[in-house]
Amino acid sequence: MLADRMSRLGTETAFVVLARAKALEAKGKDIVHLEIGEPDFDTPANIIAKGVEAMQGGETHYGPAAGKPEVRKVYAEHIASDRGIDVGPENIVITPGGKPIMYFVMTALVNAGDEVIYPNPGFPIYESVINFLGAKAVALPLTEDKDFSFDIAELEKRVSDKTRMLIINSPHNPTGGVLSGADLDAIAKLAVEHDFWVLSDEIYSKIIYEGKHESISTRPGMLERTIILEGHSKTYAMTGWRLGYGVMPAELAEAVAKLQTNCNSCTASFTQIAGAEALTGPQDAAEAMVAEFKVRRDLLVEGLNAIPGITCKRPRGAFYVFPNIEGLDRKSSEIETLLLDEYGVAALSGTAFGAHGEGYLRFSYANSQEQIRKALERVGRMAKDLLG
Ligand code: PLP
């Protein structure tokens, strides 16, 4: 019934586990939700007020495909000062969430038969879109012994004359890993030398606990070959607003806007106005979220490390931990099912993020300390039952 290309399209199983967890809840089971990558906080009040005001003021019509000019300008100024790069409104395309940037940019740049190197474990949509486009998905394993970064030699081995693009994501989903400045230097050198694009997913740029986020776009020769993926979902707890953007060379921005015209016409106008307020208004609510995430990270990491059969690195960014569960001697997907069905904790198998996630689980700590404590008690009970 479906077109052939649909067999190559993957998905995000976080939504599948969320649906299963909700179904169990509907039957009366108590579930701790650590599966979904969504802040449990509400969108800050000043952003909501601006969105409502914009709607009441008539910002309810179609707008230009690439985004409202005044909002593109605000985003460009923000990125120019935050990342320290020379960009203007012509480099910005505003999209419904950060996710469409992956699809649009790869559609605009990657031909069937090209190779795209992507992090594995990594956000599942990268591999899905690469395969969908008929390109070759070349996995770059991220390893625990490197704090979920990678060896530059491993990257170099995967670069060929067909390499069209490299995808990086720092801070990283699902591991919370952060690429070092030296890593970025080395990646940039390879990109320039071998003339490939870098899609730099920086959606967690503000959720970082040690040090400051650095963008590969700042490295020599990189501005003209980097696409920054950014968005409001995580930093400002705006997942349901669907608001994100890409920063890219102007010619590519025009192509991405054309794809948007063919797809969703534009991003909701009042949402964009609220997005400009998010970047220019007070940042205290966003900073308070990060401070709370840090407390939860420490609670979860220490709690997991106290459970037999589990070890957990302390991630430097995002709101995920990626504990090693090899000591439990079961496949990650089995543990995912067991944890949800028998112990009422919704988490994701590491393999939801690619084959190199075997032996790990992902917990999102976008949930309260009370819920995290409850989850730790239940995970501990499961480990005890399994290990006898
Ligand atoms: N990139 C990464 C690494 C993510 O984890 C997510 C969301 O989970 C996104 C992009 C997309 O975010 P959104 O489309 O909600 O802005």
mmCIF file of C-alpha atoms and ligand atoms in Angstrom:
data_model
loop_
_atom_site.group_PDB
_atom_site.id
_atom_site.type_symbol
_atom_site.label_atom_id
_atom_site.label_comp_id
_atom_site.label_asym_id
_atom_site.label_seq_id
_atom_site.Cartn_x
_atom_site.Cartn_y
_atom_site.Cartn_z
ATOM 1 C CA MET A 1 0.000 0.000 0.000
ATOM 2 C CA LEU A 2 2.726 2.466 0.954
ATOM 3 C CA ALA A 3 5.519 3.893 -1.192
ATOM 4 C CA ASP A 4 8.835 2.010 -1.019
ATOM 5 C CA ARG A 5 10.606 4.858 0.770
ATOM 6 C CA MET A 6 8.375 4.416 3.825
ATOM 7 C CA SER A 7 10.152 1.157 4.640
ATOM 8 C CA ARG A 8 13.310 3.205 5.234
ATOM 9 C CA LEU A 9 11.722 5.655 7.652
ATOM 10 C CA GLY A 10 12.447 5.136 11.357
ATOM 11 C CA THR A 11 10.754 6.691 14.373
ATOM 12 C CA GLU A 12 11.247 7.935 17.901
ATOM 13 C CA THR A 13 10.310 5.195 20.349
ATOM 14 C CA ALA A 14 10.088 7.638 23.264
ATOM 15 C CA PHE A 15 6.566 8.373 22.048
ATOM 16 C CA VAL A 16 5.760 4.647 21.836
ATOM 17 C CA VAL A 17 6.912 4.046 25.432
ATOM 18 C CA LEU A 18 5.018 7.161 26.568
ATOM 19 C CA ALA A 19 1.817 5.780 24.988
ATOM 20 C CA ARG A 20 2.359 2.366 26.651
ATOM 21 C CA ALA A 21 2.997 4.053 30.006
ATOM 22 C CA LYS A 22 -0.182 6.151 29.653
ATOM 23 C CA ALA A 23 -2.192 3.030 28.803
ATOM 24 C CA LEU A 24 -0.919 1.341 31.988
ATOM 25 C CA GLU A 25 -1.785 4.470 33.977
ATOM 26 C CA ALA A 26 -5.298 4.424 32.533
ATOM 27 C CA LYS A 27 -5.612 0.907 34.002
ATOM 28 C CA GLY A 28 -4.691 2.310 37.428
ATOM 29 C CA LYS A 29 -0.944 1.508 37.552
ATOM 30 C CA ASP A 30 1.358 4.088 39.146
ATOM 31 C CA ILE A 31 4.113 5.039 36.673
ATOM 32 C CA VAL A 32 7.181 7.250 37.104
ATOM 33 C CA HIS A 33 7.832 8.995 33.801
ATOM 34 C CA LEU A 34 11.505 9.175 32.928
ATOM 35 C CA GLU A 35 11.092 8.391 29.241
ATOM 36 C CA ILE A 36 10.329 11.644 27.496
ATOM 37 C CA GLY A 37 12.745 14.511 26.780
ATOM 38 C CA GLU A 38 10.447 17.259 27.901
ATOM 39 C CA PRO A 39 10.918 19.704 30.800
ATOM 40 C CA ASP A 40 8.249 19.212 33.471
ATOM 41 C CA PHE A 41 8.134 22.984 34.053
ATOM 42 C CA ASP A 42 5.590 25.342 32.527
ATOM 43 C CA THR A 43 6.639 27.871 29.886
ATOM 44 C CA PRO A 44 7.766 31.050 31.735
ATOM 45 C CA ALA A 45 4.874 33.501 32.291
ATOM 46 C CA ASN A 46 6.411 36.408 30.326
ATOM 47 C CA ILE A 47 6.603 34.200 27.191
ATOM 48 C CA ILE A 48 3.000 33.019 27.541
ATOM 49 C CA ALA A 49 1.810 36.625 28.075
ATOM 50 C CA LYS A 50 3.585 37.736 24.891
ATOM 51 C CA GLY A 51 2.067 34.884 22.884
ATOM 52 C CA VAL A 52 -1.453 35.698 24.123
ATOM 53 C CA GLU A 53 -0.938 39.411 23.449
ATOM 54 C CA ALA A 54 0.276 38.604 19.924
ATOM 55 C CA MET A 55 -2.787 36.460 19.219
ATOM 56 C CA GLN A 56 -5.125 39.111 20.556
ATOM 57 C CA GLY A 57 -3.261 41.693 18.491
ATOM 58 C CA GLY A 58 -4.015 39.828 15.263
ATOM 59 C CA GLU A 59 -0.812 37.790 14.775
ATOM 60 C CA THR A 60 -2.924 34.913 13.534
ATOM 61 C CA HIS A 61 -2.219 35.071 9.804
ATOM 62 C CA TYR A 62 0.232 33.468 7.385
ATOM 63 C CA GLY A 63 3.709 34.917 7.475
ATOM 64 C CA PRO A 64 6.822 34.613 5.272
ATOM 65 C CA ALA A 65 8.109 31.022 4.859
ATOM 66 C CA ALA A 66 11.496 31.666 6.508
ATOM 67 C CA GLY A 67 9.929 33.453 9.476
ATOM 68 C CA LYS A 68 8.822 36.959 10.423
ATOM 69 C CA PRO A 69 11.584 39.406 9.449
ATOM 70 C CA GLU A 70 11.676 41.127 12.858
ATOM 71 C CA VAL A 71 11.912 37.759 14.636
ATOM 72 C CA ARG A 72 14.640 36.472 12.281
ATOM 73 C CA LYS A 73 16.535 39.644 13.177
ATOM 74 C CA VAL A 74 16.162 38.985 16.930
ATOM 75 C CA TYR A 75 17.321 35.375 16.490
ATOM 76 C CA ALA A 76 20.284 36.446 14.346
ATOM 77 C CA GLU A 77 21.355 39.032 16.936
ATOM 78 C CA HIS A 78 21.035 36.462 19.690
ATOM 79 C CA ILE A 79 23.125 33.862 17.844
ATOM 80 C CA ALA A 80 25.719 36.447 16.765
ATOM 81 C CA SER A 81 26.338 37.553 20.335
ATOM 82 C CA ASP A 82 25.861 34.173 22.045
ATOM 83 C CA ARG A 83 28.073 32.154 19.672
ATOM 84 C CA GLY A 84 30.316 35.036 18.602
ATOM 85 C CA ILE A 85 29.701 34.537 14.865
ATOM 86 C CA ASP A 86 28.840 36.896 12.044
ATOM 87 C CA VAL A 87 25.267 36.068 11.027
ATOM 88 C CA GLY A 88 22.244 38.123 9.956
ATOM 89 C CA PRO A 89 18.493 37.531 9.424
ATOM 90 C CA GLU A 90 19.209 36.030 5.978
ATOM 91 C CA ASN A 91 20.898 33.121 7.770
ATOM 92 C CA ILE A 92 17.896 32.211 9.929
ATOM 93 C CA VAL A 93 14.934 29.955 9.107
ATOM 94 C CA ILE A 94 12.253 29.582 11.791
ATOM 95 C CA THR A 95 10.504 26.203 11.893
ATOM 96 C CA PRO A 96 7.807 24.449 13.949
ATOM 97 C CA GLY A 97 10.300 22.906 16.408
ATOM 98 C CA GLY A 98 13.988 22.268 15.888
ATOM 99 C CA LYS A 99 13.285 18.840 14.396
ATOM 100 C CA PRO A 100 12.195 20.010 10.909
ATOM 101 C CA ILE A 101 15.650 21.530 10.452
ATOM 102 C CA MET A 102 17.079 17.985 10.299
ATOM 103 C CA TYR A 103 14.654 16.916 7.603
ATOM 104 C CA PHE A 104 14.758 20.121 5.556
ATOM 105 C CA VAL A 105 18.517 20.578 5.639
ATOM 106 C CA MET A 106 19.286 16.964 4.754
ATOM 107 C CA THR A 107 16.667 17.030 1.982
ATOM 108 C CA ALA A 108 18.267 20.195 0.605
ATOM 109 C CA LEU A 109 21.861 18.922 0.746
ATOM 110 C CA VAL A 110 22.092 15.151 0.680
ATOM 111 C CA ASN A 111 21.750 13.092 -2.512
ATOM 112 C CA ALA A 112 20.909 9.382 -2.661
ATOM 113 C CA GLY A 113 24.201 7.502 -2.393
ATOM 114 C CA ASP A 114 25.938 10.212 -0.348
ATOM 115 C CA GLU A 115 27.314 9.264 3.053
ATOM 116 C CA VAL A 116 26.282 10.974 6.260
ATOM 117 C CA ILE A 117 28.160 10.248 9.486
ATOM 118 C CA TYR A 118 25.998 10.430 12.602
ATOM 119 C CA PRO A 119 26.432 9.748 16.326
ATOM 120 C CA ASN A 120 25.338 6.335 17.571
ATOM 121 C CA PRO A 121 23.834 6.265 20.159
ATOM 122 C CA GLY A 122 22.119 9.452 19.004
ATOM 123 C CA PHE A 123 18.803 11.143 18.354
ATOM 124 C CA PRO A 124 16.969 8.493 16.278
ATOM 125 C CA ILE A 125 15.645 10.890 13.659
ATOM 126 C CA TYR A 126 19.152 11.482 12.231
ATOM 127 C CA GLU A 127 19.524 7.868 11.102
ATOM 128 C CA SER A 128 15.885 7.731 10.020
ATOM 129 C CA VAL A 129 16.097 10.748 7.684
ATOM 130 C CA ILE A 130 19.462 9.684 6.219
ATOM 131 C CA ASN A 131 18.008 6.291 5.286
ATOM 132 C CA PHE A 132 14.768 7.826 4.041
ATOM 133 C CA LEU A 133 16.709 9.975 1.573
ATOM 134 C CA GLY A 134 18.485 6.898 0.212
ATOM 135 C CA ALA A 135 21.830 8.062 1.581
ATOM 136 C CA LYS A 136 24.205 5.809 3.518
ATOM 137 C CA ALA A 137 24.051 6.220 7.298
ATOM 138 C CA VAL A 138 27.583 5.797 8.681
ATOM 139 C CA ALA A 139 27.478 5.250 12.455
ATOM 140 C CA LEU A 140 30.067 6.974 14.623
ATOM 141 C CA PRO A 141 30.098 5.085 17.942
ATOM 142 C CA LEU A 142 30.148 7.232 21.090
ATOM 143 C CA THR A 143 31.759 5.341 23.907
ATOM 144 C CA GLU A 144 31.432 5.467 27.653
ATOM 145 C CA ASP A 145 35.194 5.336 28.196
ATOM 146 C CA LYS A 146 35.430 8.634 26.292
ATOM 147 C CA ASP A 147 32.588 10.159 28.337
ATOM 148 C CA PHE A 148 30.368 9.567 25.310
ATOM 149 C CA SER A 149 32.535 11.529 22.974
ATOM 150 C CA PHE A 150 34.505 9.837 20.187
ATOM 151 C CA ASP A 151 38.015 9.285 19.035
ATOM 152 C CA ILE A 152 38.925 11.637 16.175
ATOM 153 C CA ALA A 153 40.767 8.701 14.568
ATOM 154 C CA GLU A 154 37.441 6.812 14.560
ATOM 155 C CA LEU A 155 35.799 9.727 12.779
ATOM 156 C CA GLU A 156 38.644 10.022 10.295
ATOM 157 C CA LYS A 157 38.330 6.325 9.444
ATOM 158 C CA ARG A 158 34.711 6.897 8.449
ATOM 159 C CA VAL A 159 35.331 9.882 6.185
ATOM 160 C CA SER A 160 35.378 8.998 2.476
ATOM 161 C CA ASP A 161 35.088 10.886 -0.804
ATOM 162 C CA LYS A 162 31.326 10.297 -0.540
ATOM 163 C CA THR A 163 30.993 11.972 2.874
ATOM 164 C CA ARG A 164 28.530 14.814 2.435
ATOM 165 C CA MET A 165 27.705 15.614 6.032
ATOM 166 C CA LEU A 166 28.594 14.938 9.653
ATOM 167 C CA ILE A 167 25.992 15.323 12.379
ATOM 168 C CA ILE A 168 27.136 16.301 15.866
ATOM 169 C CA ASN A 169 25.031 16.979 18.952
ATOM 170 C CA SER A 170 26.493 18.652 22.019
ATOM 171 C CA PRO A 171 25.259 18.558 24.755
ATOM 172 C CA HIS A 172 24.121 15.168 23.619
ATOM 173 C CA ASN A 173 20.895 13.229 23.704
ATOM 174 C CA PRO A 174 20.834 10.458 25.034
ATOM 175 C CA THR A 175 24.104 10.499 26.987
ATOM 176 C CA GLY A 176 24.451 14.091 28.243
ATOM 177 C CA GLY A 177 28.000 14.115 26.818
ATOM 178 C CA VAL A 178 29.614 17.406 25.765
ATOM 179 C CA LEU A 179 32.252 17.722 23.018
ATOM 180 C CA SER A 180 35.437 19.454 24.161
ATOM 181 C CA GLY A 181 36.944 22.493 22.447
ATOM 182 C CA ALA A 182 39.804 20.307 21.233
ATOM 183 C CA ASP A 183 37.311 17.841 19.702
ATOM 184 C CA LEU A 184 35.614 20.701 17.880
ATOM 185 C CA ASP A 185 38.992 21.931 16.555
ATOM 186 C CA ALA A 186 39.808 18.489 15.188
ATOM 187 C CA ILE A 187 36.342 17.923 13.675
ATOM 188 C CA ALA A 188 36.472 21.348 11.997
ATOM 189 C CA LYS A 189 39.868 20.592 10.513
ATOM 190 C CA LEU A 190 38.556 17.373 8.973
ATOM 191 C CA ALA A 191 35.403 19.080 7.659
ATOM 192 C CA VAL A 192 37.404 21.780 5.892
ATOM 193 C CA GLU A 193 40.004 19.331 4.584
ATOM 194 C CA HIS A 194 37.403 16.904 3.200
ATOM 195 C CA ASP A 195 34.823 19.542 2.304
ATOM 196 C CA PHE A 196 31.744 18.228 4.109
ATOM 197 C CA TRP A 197 28.850 19.929 5.890
ATOM 198 C CA VAL A 198 28.336 19.771 9.650
ATOM 199 C CA LEU A 199 24.828 19.722 11.067
ATOM 200 C CA SER A 200 25.444 20.869 14.633
ATOM 201 C CA ASP A 201 22.449 20.097 16.823
ATOM 202 C CA GLU A 202 22.818 22.623 19.644
ATOM 203 C CA ILE A 203 19.300 22.402 21.046
ATOM 204 C CA TYR A 204 20.712 21.739 24.550
ATOM 205 C CA SER A 205 23.230 24.607 24.356
ATOM 206 C CA LYS A 206 21.854 26.307 27.468
ATOM 207 C CA ILE A 207 21.453 23.132 29.513
ATOM 208 C CA ILE A 208 25.038 22.682 30.539
ATOM 209 C CA TYR A 209 26.364 22.303 34.076
ATOM 210 C CA GLU A 210 30.126 22.640 33.816
ATOM 211 C CA GLY A 211 31.789 25.103 31.456
ATOM 212 C CA LYS A 212 30.137 27.012 28.600
ATOM 213 C CA HIS A 213 28.714 25.679 25.360
ATOM 214 C CA GLU A 214 30.951 26.103 22.326
ATOM 215 C CA SER A 215 29.732 25.955 18.731
ATOM 216 C CA ILE A 216 31.764 24.408 15.921
ATOM 217 C CA SER A 217 30.590 27.318 13.729
ATOM 218 C CA THR A 218 33.223 29.510 15.453
ATOM 219 C CA ARG A 219 36.126 27.470 14.072
ATOM 220 C CA PRO A 220 38.035 28.696 10.979
ATOM 221 C CA GLY A 221 36.293 27.857 7.698
ATOM 222 C CA MET A 222 33.216 26.476 9.468
ATOM 223 C CA LEU A 223 30.593 29.215 9.223
ATOM 224 C CA GLU A 224 30.022 28.484 5.530
ATOM 225 C CA ARG A 225 29.640 24.735 6.101
ATOM 226 C CA THR A 226 27.735 24.574 9.403
ATOM 227 C CA ILE A 227 24.027 24.419 10.096
ATOM 228 C CA ILE A 228 23.185 25.143 13.734
ATOM 229 C CA LEU A 229 19.947 23.543 14.908
ATOM 230 C CA GLU A 230 18.449 25.497 17.812
ATOM 231 C CA GLY A 231 15.068 25.743 19.454
ATOM 232 C CA HIS A 232 12.934 26.747 22.393
ATOM 233 C CA SER A 233 11.522 23.348 23.420
ATOM 234 C CA LYS A 234 14.138 22.479 25.992
ATOM 235 C CA THR A 235 15.560 25.799 27.281
ATOM 236 C CA TYR A 236 12.192 27.510 27.744
ATOM 237 C CA ALA A 237 9.960 24.465 28.307
ATOM 238 C CA MET A 238 8.113 25.164 25.052
ATOM 239 C CA THR A 239 7.826 21.660 23.548
ATOM 240 C CA GLY A 240 4.152 22.002 22.628
ATOM 241 C CA TRP A 241 4.538 25.437 21.051
ATOM 242 C CA ARG A 242 6.614 23.867 18.264
ATOM 243 C CA LEU A 243 9.268 26.486 17.779
ATOM 244 C CA GLY A 244 12.835 26.109 16.606
ATOM 245 C CA TYR A 245 15.222 27.495 14.018
ATOM 246 C CA GLY A 246 18.270 26.831 11.940
ATOM 247 C CA VAL A 247 21.284 29.046 11.294
ATOM 248 C CA MET A 248 22.934 28.438 7.920
ATOM 249 C CA PRO A 249 24.437 30.068 4.830
ATOM 250 C CA ALA A 250 21.897 32.361 3.100
ATOM 251 C CA GLU A 251 21.645 30.263 -0.072
ATOM 252 C CA LEU A 252 20.778 27.177 1.945
ATOM 253 C CA ALA A 253 18.318 29.204 4.062
ATOM 254 C CA GLU A 254 16.446 30.072 0.834
ATOM 255 C CA ALA A 255 16.256 26.394 -0.133
ATOM 256 C CA VAL A 256 15.032 25.422 3.347
ATOM 257 C CA ALA A 257 12.388 28.172 3.221
ATOM 258 C CA LYS A 258 11.254 26.781 -0.155
ATOM 259 C CA LEU A 259 10.901 23.329 1.393
ATOM 260 C CA GLN A 260 8.886 24.923 4.180
ATOM 261 C CA THR A 261 6.606 26.573 1.582
ATOM 262 C CA ASN A 262 6.032 23.103 0.125
ATOM 263 C CA CYS A 263 5.312 21.603 3.513
ATOM 264 C CA ASN A 264 3.860 23.769 6.260
ATOM 265 C CA SER A 265 3.930 27.259 4.621
ATOM 266 C CA CYS A 266 5.308 28.969 7.745
ATOM 267 C CA THR A 267 5.652 28.712 11.509
ATOM 268 C CA ALA A 268 2.738 30.098 13.579
ATOM 269 C CA SER A 269 3.085 33.888 13.722
ATOM 270 C CA PHE A 270 2.169 34.470 17.395
ATOM 271 C CA THR A 271 4.500 31.643 18.423
ATOM 272 C CA GLN A 272 7.419 33.438 16.784
ATOM 273 C CA ILE A 273 6.623 36.646 18.712
ATOM 274 C CA ALA A 274 6.656 34.633 21.938
ATOM 275 C CA GLY A 275 9.971 33.122 20.821
ATOM 276 C CA ALA A 276 11.548 36.552 20.437
ATOM 277 C CA GLU A 277 10.393 37.366 23.982
ATOM 278 C CA ALA A 278 12.026 34.128 25.204
ATOM 279 C CA LEU A 279 15.410 35.275 23.888
ATOM 280 C CA THR A 280 15.219 38.968 24.816
ATOM 281 C CA GLY A 281 13.186 38.832 28.051
ATOM 282 C CA PRO A 282 14.344 37.849 31.562
ATOM 283 C CA GLN A 283 16.301 34.590 31.707
ATOM 284 C CA ASP A 284 15.801 33.818 35.397
ATOM 285 C CA ALA A 285 13.119 31.125 34.872
ATOM 286 C CA ALA A 286 15.314 29.319 32.318
ATOM 287 C CA GLU A 287 18.333 29.560 34.641
ATOM 288 C CA ALA A 288 16.310 28.251 37.592
ATOM 289 C CA MET A 289 15.328 25.207 35.499
ATOM 290 C CA VAL A 290 18.992 24.442 34.788
ATOM 291 C CA ALA A 291 19.873 24.787 38.498
ATOM 292 C CA GLU A 292 17.092 22.336 39.382
ATOM 293 C CA PHE A 293 18.151 19.917 36.622
ATOM 294 C CA LYS A 294 21.654 19.889 38.103
ATOM 295 C CA VAL A 295 20.358 18.873 41.550
ATOM 296 C CA ARG A 296 18.286 16.116 39.934
ATOM 297 C CA ARG A 297 21.226 14.917 37.855
ATOM 298 C CA ASP A 298 23.327 14.466 40.976
ATOM 299 C CA LEU A 299 20.499 12.731 42.826
ATOM 300 C CA LEU A 300 19.965 10.296 39.945
ATOM 301 C CA VAL A 301 23.649 9.608 39.233
ATOM 302 C CA GLU A 302 24.450 8.945 42.884
ATOM 303 C CA GLY A 303 21.329 6.822 43.339
ATOM 304 C CA LEU A 304 22.033 4.707 40.241
ATOM 305 C CA ASN A 305 25.667 4.156 41.198
ATOM 306 C CA ALA A 306 24.498 2.749 44.543
ATOM 307 C CA ILE A 307 22.484 0.014 42.772
ATOM 308 C CA PRO A 308 24.286 -3.304 42.147
ATOM 309 C CA GLY A 309 24.691 -4.123 38.440
ATOM 310 C CA ILE A 310 24.431 -0.473 37.353
ATOM 311 C CA THR A 311 27.100 2.208 36.865
ATOM 312 C CA CYS A 312 26.449 5.733 35.700
ATOM 313 C CA LYS A 313 28.701 8.539 34.448
ATOM 314 C CA ARG A 314 27.915 12.086 35.537
ATOM 315 C CA PRO A 315 26.901 13.910 32.330
ATOM 316 C CA ARG A 316 27.870 17.549 31.776
ATOM 317 C CA GLY A 317 24.773 18.641 29.880
ATOM 318 C CA ALA A 318 21.181 18.044 28.664
ATOM 319 C CA PHE A 319 18.766 16.301 31.076
ATOM 320 C CA TYR A 320 19.541 12.649 30.502
ATOM 321 C CA VAL A 321 21.669 9.976 32.115
ATOM 322 C CA PHE A 322 22.806 6.896 30.231
ATOM 323 C CA PRO A 323 23.643 4.243 32.842
ATOM 324 C CA ASN A 324 25.495 1.068 31.972
ATOM 325 C CA ILE A 325 23.297 -1.915 32.876
ATOM 326 C CA GLU A 326 25.493 -4.731 31.559
ATOM 327 C CA GLY A 327 25.789 -6.031 35.132
ATOM 328 C CA LEU A 328 22.094 -6.942 35.054
ATOM 329 C CA ASP A 329 22.845 -9.466 32.321
ATOM 330 C CA ARG A 330 19.752 -8.742 30.237
ATOM 331 C CA LYS A 331 19.215 -6.988 26.923
ATOM 332 C CA SER A 332 18.416 -3.294 27.271
ATOM 333 C CA SER A 333 15.024 -3.716 25.584
ATOM 334 C CA GLU A 334 14.109 -6.475 28.067
ATOM 335 C CA ILE A 335 14.994 -4.201 30.971
ATOM 336 C CA GLU A 336 12.914 -1.394 29.416
ATOM 337 C CA THR A 337 9.851 -3.676 29.281
ATOM 338 C CA LEU A 338 10.431 -5.216 32.702
ATOM 339 C CA LEU A 339 10.921 -1.839 34.351
ATOM 340 C CA LEU A 340 7.711 -0.454 32.911
ATOM 341 C CA ASP A 341 5.439 -3.488 33.228
ATOM 342 C CA GLU A 342 6.584 -4.851 36.585
ATOM 343 C CA TYR A 343 8.103 -1.911 38.437
ATOM 344 C CA GLY A 344 6.246 1.116 37.004
ATOM 345 C CA VAL A 345 9.219 3.087 35.716
ATOM 346 C CA ALA A 346 9.109 4.359 32.119
ATOM 347 C CA ALA A 347 12.635 4.617 30.705
ATOM 348 C CA LEU A 348 14.119 3.950 27.275
ATOM 349 C CA SER A 349 16.355 1.152 26.115
ATOM 350 C CA GLY A 350 19.714 2.498 24.931
ATOM 351 C CA THR A 351 18.980 0.809 21.603
ATOM 352 C CA ALA A 352 16.164 3.332 21.010
ATOM 353 C CA PHE A 353 19.125 5.540 20.029
ATOM 354 C CA GLY A 354 20.877 3.057 17.755
ATOM 355 C CA ALA A 355 22.638 -0.283 17.942
ATOM 356 C CA HIS A 356 25.532 1.148 19.984
ATOM 357 C CA GLY A 357 23.122 1.862 22.828
ATOM 358 C CA GLU A 358 22.975 -1.855 23.772
ATOM 359 C CA GLY A 359 23.949 -2.314 27.423
ATOM 360 C CA TYR A 360 22.487 1.057 28.472
ATOM 361 C CA LEU A 361 19.235 2.699 29.482
ATOM 362 C CA ARG A 362 18.254 6.334 29.115
ATOM 363 C CA PHE A 363 16.546 8.127 31.962
ATOM 364 C CA SER A 364 15.301 11.672 31.435
ATOM 365 C CA TYR A 365 15.481 13.634 34.692
ATOM 366 C CA ALA A 366 12.896 16.151 33.564
ATOM 367 C CA ASN A 367 10.801 15.017 36.511
ATOM 368 C CA SER A 368 10.632 16.019 40.187
ATOM 369 C CA GLN A 369 13.143 14.924 42.834
ATOM 370 C CA GLU A 370 10.311 13.067 44.554
ATOM 371 C CA GLN A 371 9.562 11.079 41.389
ATOM 372 C CA ILE A 372 13.275 10.425 40.817
ATOM 373 C CA ARG A 373 13.590 9.027 44.363
ATOM 374 C CA LYS A 374 10.606 6.796 43.725
ATOM 375 C CA ALA A 375 12.150 5.591 40.442
ATOM 376 C CA LEU A 376 15.476 4.854 42.161
ATOM 377 C CA GLU A 377 13.756 2.734 44.801
ATOM 378 C CA ARG A 378 11.965 0.768 42.058
ATOM 379 C CA VAL A 379 15.061 0.314 39.870
ATOM 380 C CA GLY A 380 16.944 -0.857 42.973
ATOM 381 C CA ARG A 381 14.209 -3.381 43.676
ATOM 382 C CA MET A 382 14.366 -4.673 40.101
ATOM 383 C CA ALA A 383 18.160 -5.081 40.282
ATOM 384 C CA LYS A 384 17.859 -6.959 43.556
ATOM 385 C CA ASP A 385 15.200 -9.268 42.102
ATOM 386 C CA LEU A 386 17.303 -9.917 38.993
ATOM 387 C CA LEU A 387 20.585 -10.495 40.792
ATOM 388 C CA GLY A 388 19.057 -12.538 43.603
HETATM 389 N N1 PLP B 1 17.534 17.521 18.736
HETATM 390 C C1 PLP B 1 17.659 16.744 19.813
HETATM 391 C C2 PLP B 1 18.985 16.179 20.131
HETATM 392 C C3 PLP B 1 16.556 16.470 20.616
HETATM 393 O O1 PLP B 1 16.699 15.700 21.707
HETATM 394 C C4 PLP B 1 15.289 16.999 20.252
HETATM 395 C C5 PLP B 1 14.077 16.673 21.037
HETATM 396 O O2 PLP B 1 13.994 15.725 21.763
HETATM 397 C C6 PLP B 1 15.221 17.804 19.108
HETATM 398 C C7 PLP B 1 16.355 18.054 18.380
HETATM 399 C C8 PLP B 1 13.920 18.363 18.598
HETATM 400 O O3 PLP B 1 13.300 19.247 19.426
HETATM 401 P P1 PLP B 1 12.018 20.071 19.004
HETATM 402 O O4 PLP B 1 11.588 19.677 17.651
HETATM 403 O O5 PLP B 1 10.987 19.788 20.044
HETATM 404 O O6 PLP B 1 12.448 21.511 19.028
#
